[in-house]
Coordinates of C-alpha atoms and ligand atoms in Angstrom, one line a residue:
X1032 CA -15.1 -17.6 -7.4
X1033 CA -14.5 -14.5 -9.4
X1034 CA -17.3 -12.0 -10.2
X1035 CA -17.8 -11.3 -13.9
X1036 CA -16.4 -7.8 -13.4
X1037 CA -13.2 -8.9 -11.7
X1038 CA -12.7 -11.7 -14.2
X1039 CA -12.9 -9.1 -17.0
X1040 CA -10.5 -6.7 -15.3
X1041 CA -8.0 -9.5 -14.6
X1042 CA -8.1 -10.6 -18.2
X1043 CA -7.6 -7.0 -19.3
X1044 CA -4.5 -6.8 -17.1
X1045 CA -3.2 -10.1 -18.5
X1046 CA -3.4 -8.5 -21.9
X1047 CA -1.6 -5.4 -20.7
X1048 CA 1.2 -7.5 -19.3
X1049 CA 1.5 -9.4 -22.7
X1050 CA 1.6 -6.0 -24.5
X1051 CA 4.4 -4.9 -22.1
X1052 CA 6.4 -8.0 -23.2
X1053 CA 5.7 -7.2 -26.8
X1054 CA 6.7 -3.5 -26.4
X1055 CA 10.0 -4.4 -24.7
X1056 CA 10.7 -7.1 -27.3
X1057 CA 10.3 -4.3 -29.9
X1058 CA 12.7 -2.1 -27.9
X1059 CA 15.2 -5.0 -27.7
X1060 CA 15.0 -5.4 -31.5
X1061 CA 15.6 -1.6 -31.9
X1062 CA 18.7 -1.8 -29.6
X1063 CA 19.9 -4.8 -31.4
X1064 CA 19.6 -3.0 -34.7
X1065 CA 21.7 0.0 -33.4
X1066 CA 24.4 -2.4 -32.0
X1067 CA 23.6 -1.6 -28.4
X1068 CA 23.7 -5.3 -27.3
X1069 CA 23.7 -4.5 -23.5
X1070 CA 20.6 -2.4 -23.8
X1071 CA 19.1 -5.3 -25.9
X1072 CA 19.9 -7.7 -23.2
X1073 CA 18.3 -5.5 -20.5
X1074 CA 15.1 -5.3 -22.6
X1075 CA 15.1 -9.1 -23.3
X1076 CA 15.2 -9.7 -19.5
X1077 CA 12.3 -7.3 -19.2
X1078 CA 10.4 -9.3 -21.8
X1079 CA 10.8 -12.4 -19.6
X1080 CA 9.7 -10.6 -16.5
X1081 CA 6.6 -9.3 -18.3
X1082 CA 5.7 -12.8 -19.5
X1083 CA 6.1 -14.0 -15.9
X1084 CA 3.7 -11.2 -14.8
X1085 CA 1.2 -12.4 -17.5
X1086 CA 1.5 -16.0 -16.3
X1087 CA 0.7 -14.9 -12.7
X1088 CA -2.6 -13.5 -13.9
X1089 CA -3.2 -16.5 -16.1
X1090 CA -2.7 -18.9 -13.1
X1091 CA -4.6 -16.8 -10.7
X1092 CA -7.7 -16.6 -12.9
X1093 CA -7.7 -20.4 -13.2
X1094 CA -7.1 -20.9 -9.5
X1095 CA -10.2 -18.9 -8.7
X1096 CA -12.3 -21.0 -11.1
X1097 CA -12.3 -18.2 -13.8
X1098 CA -11.8 -18.3 -17.5
X1099 CA -8.8 -16.8 -19.3
X1100 CA -10.0 -15.0 -22.5
X1101 CA -7.1 -13.7 -24.6
X1102 CA -7.6 -10.6 -26.7
X1103 CA -5.6 -9.1 -29.6
X1104 CA -2.2 -7.6 -28.5
X1105 CA -1.7 -4.0 -29.7
X1106 CA 1.1 -3.4 -32.2
X1107 CA 4.0 -1.7 -30.5
X1108 CA 6.2 1.1 -32.0
X1109 CA 9.3 -0.2 -33.7
X1110 CA 11.6 2.8 -33.7
X1111 CA 12.7 5.4 -31.2
X1112 CA 14.8 8.5 -31.7
X1113 CA 17.4 7.5 -29.2
X1114 CA 18.1 5.2 -26.2
X1115 CA 16.8 8.0 -23.9
X1116 CA 13.6 8.3 -25.9
X1117 CA 13.0 4.5 -25.7
X1118 CA 13.6 4.5 -21.9
X1119 CA 11.3 7.5 -21.4
X1120 CA 8.6 5.6 -23.3
X1121 CA 9.3 2.6 -21.1
X1122 CA 8.8 4.7 -18.0
X1123 CA 5.6 6.2 -19.4
X1124 CA 4.4 2.7 -20.0
X1125 CA 5.3 1.5 -16.4
X1126 CA 3.4 4.5 -15.0
X1127 CA 0.4 3.5 -17.0
X1128 CA 0.7 -0.1 -15.7
X1129 CA 1.0 1.2 -12.1
X1130 CA -2.2 3.2 -12.6
X1131 CA -3.9 0.1 -14.1
X1132 CA -2.9 -2.1 -11.1
X1133 CA -4.1 0.6 -8.6
X1134 CA -7.4 0.8 -10.4
X1135 CA -7.7 -3.0 -10.2
X1136 CA -7.0 -2.9 -6.5
X1137 CA -9.9 -0.4 -6.2
X1138 CA -12.2 -2.7 -8.1
X1139 CA -11.3 -5.6 -5.9
X1140 CA -12.2 -3.5 -2.8
X1141 CA -15.5 -2.4 -4.4
X1142 CA -16.3 -6.1 -5.1
X1143 CA -15.1 -7.2 -1.6
X1144 CA -12.8 -9.6 -3.3
X1145 CA -10.0 -9.7 -0.8
X1146 CA -8.2 -12.7 -2.3
X1147 CA -7.7 -10.7 -5.5
X1148 CA -6.6 -7.7 -3.4
X1149 CA -3.9 -9.8 -1.7
X1150 CA -2.8 -11.3 -5.0
X1151 CA -2.4 -7.7 -6.4
X1152 CA -0.2 -6.6 -3.5
X1153 CA 2.8 -8.4 -5.2
X1154 CA 2.2 -6.2 -8.3
X1155 CA 1.9 -3.0 -6.3
X1156 CA 5.4 -3.6 -4.8
X1157 CA 6.7 -4.8 -8.2
X1158 CA 5.6 -1.6 -9.9
X1159 CA 7.7 0.5 -7.4
X1160 CA 10.7 -1.5 -8.6
X1161 CA 9.8 -1.3 -12.3
X1162 CA 9.5 2.5 -12.2
X1163 CA 12.7 2.9 -10.1
X1164 CA 14.8 0.6 -12.4
X1165 CA 13.7 2.5 -15.5
X1166 CA 14.1 5.9 -13.9
X1167 CA 17.7 5.0 -12.8
X1168 CA 18.7 4.3 -16.4
X1169 CA 17.1 7.5 -17.6
X1170 CA 19.1 9.4 -15.1
X1171 CA 22.3 7.7 -16.2
X1172 CA 21.6 8.4 -19.9
X1173 CA 21.0 12.1 -19.1
X1174 CA 24.1 12.3 -16.9
X1175 CA 26.4 10.6 -19.5
X1176 CA 24.9 12.3 -22.6
X1177 CA 27.9 14.7 -23.2
X1178 CA 30.5 12.2 -22.0
X1179 CA 32.4 10.5 -24.8
X1180 CA 32.0 6.7 -24.4
X1181 CA 29.2 7.2 -21.9
X1182 CA 26.7 5.2 -23.9
X1183 CA 29.2 2.4 -24.3
X1184 CA 29.7 2.3 -20.5
X1185 CA 26.0 2.1 -19.8
X1186 CA 25.7 -0.6 -22.5
X1187 CA 28.4 -2.6 -20.9
X1188 CA 26.6 -2.3 -17.5
X1189 CA 23.2 -3.3 -18.9
X1190 CA 24.8 -6.4 -20.5
X1191 CA 25.3 -7.8 -17.0
X1192 CA 21.5 -8.0 -16.2
X1193 CA 20.3 -11.5 -15.5
X1194 CA 16.8 -12.8 -14.9
X1195 CA 16.0 -13.0 -11.2
X1196 CA 13.0 -15.1 -10.4
X1197 CA 10.9 -13.8 -7.4
X1198 CA 11.3 -15.6 -4.1
X1199 CA 7.6 -15.8 -3.6
X1200 CA 5.0 -16.4 -6.3
X1201 CA 1.8 -14.5 -6.0
Ligands
FEO2732 FE1 4.4 -6.0 -15.7 FE2 6.6 -3.8 -16.2 O1 5.0 -4.3 -15.4

């Protein structure tokens, strides 16, 4: 059984994961528009991952006898000044999500809800990967910025990203 406070916080995180998908879909559309189809592919995979994150919260709330209550999803930006700006915005967003997950872990401890704490551990680990993946691309974009064809090379690499489903579902 979930406390009212935990249920509210889990629903809030579900909304943030849905916004993450919405934000990355908007970035995918931006990359599509500027003909960087590899970048668009990378972002579209990110959208699917975020929807999977949202589904984990949806399922967990129900498993614990709670009630999912969907809220409005914030409108994302639609334009960025450059691929680097978009990825920097993506990293800022992931840092925000990491903070939000950590705060949720704190609330689960305050409420002595250890099942929620264990459920959240998957997300704690996932956020390390989320920040690392985005940081790696930012580094490449900075490294290649003065190199002719650098953007094209990164685009080609990002075209190869495929969706990897997690081995264990939280
Ligand atoms: Fe669901 Fe990118 O964090």
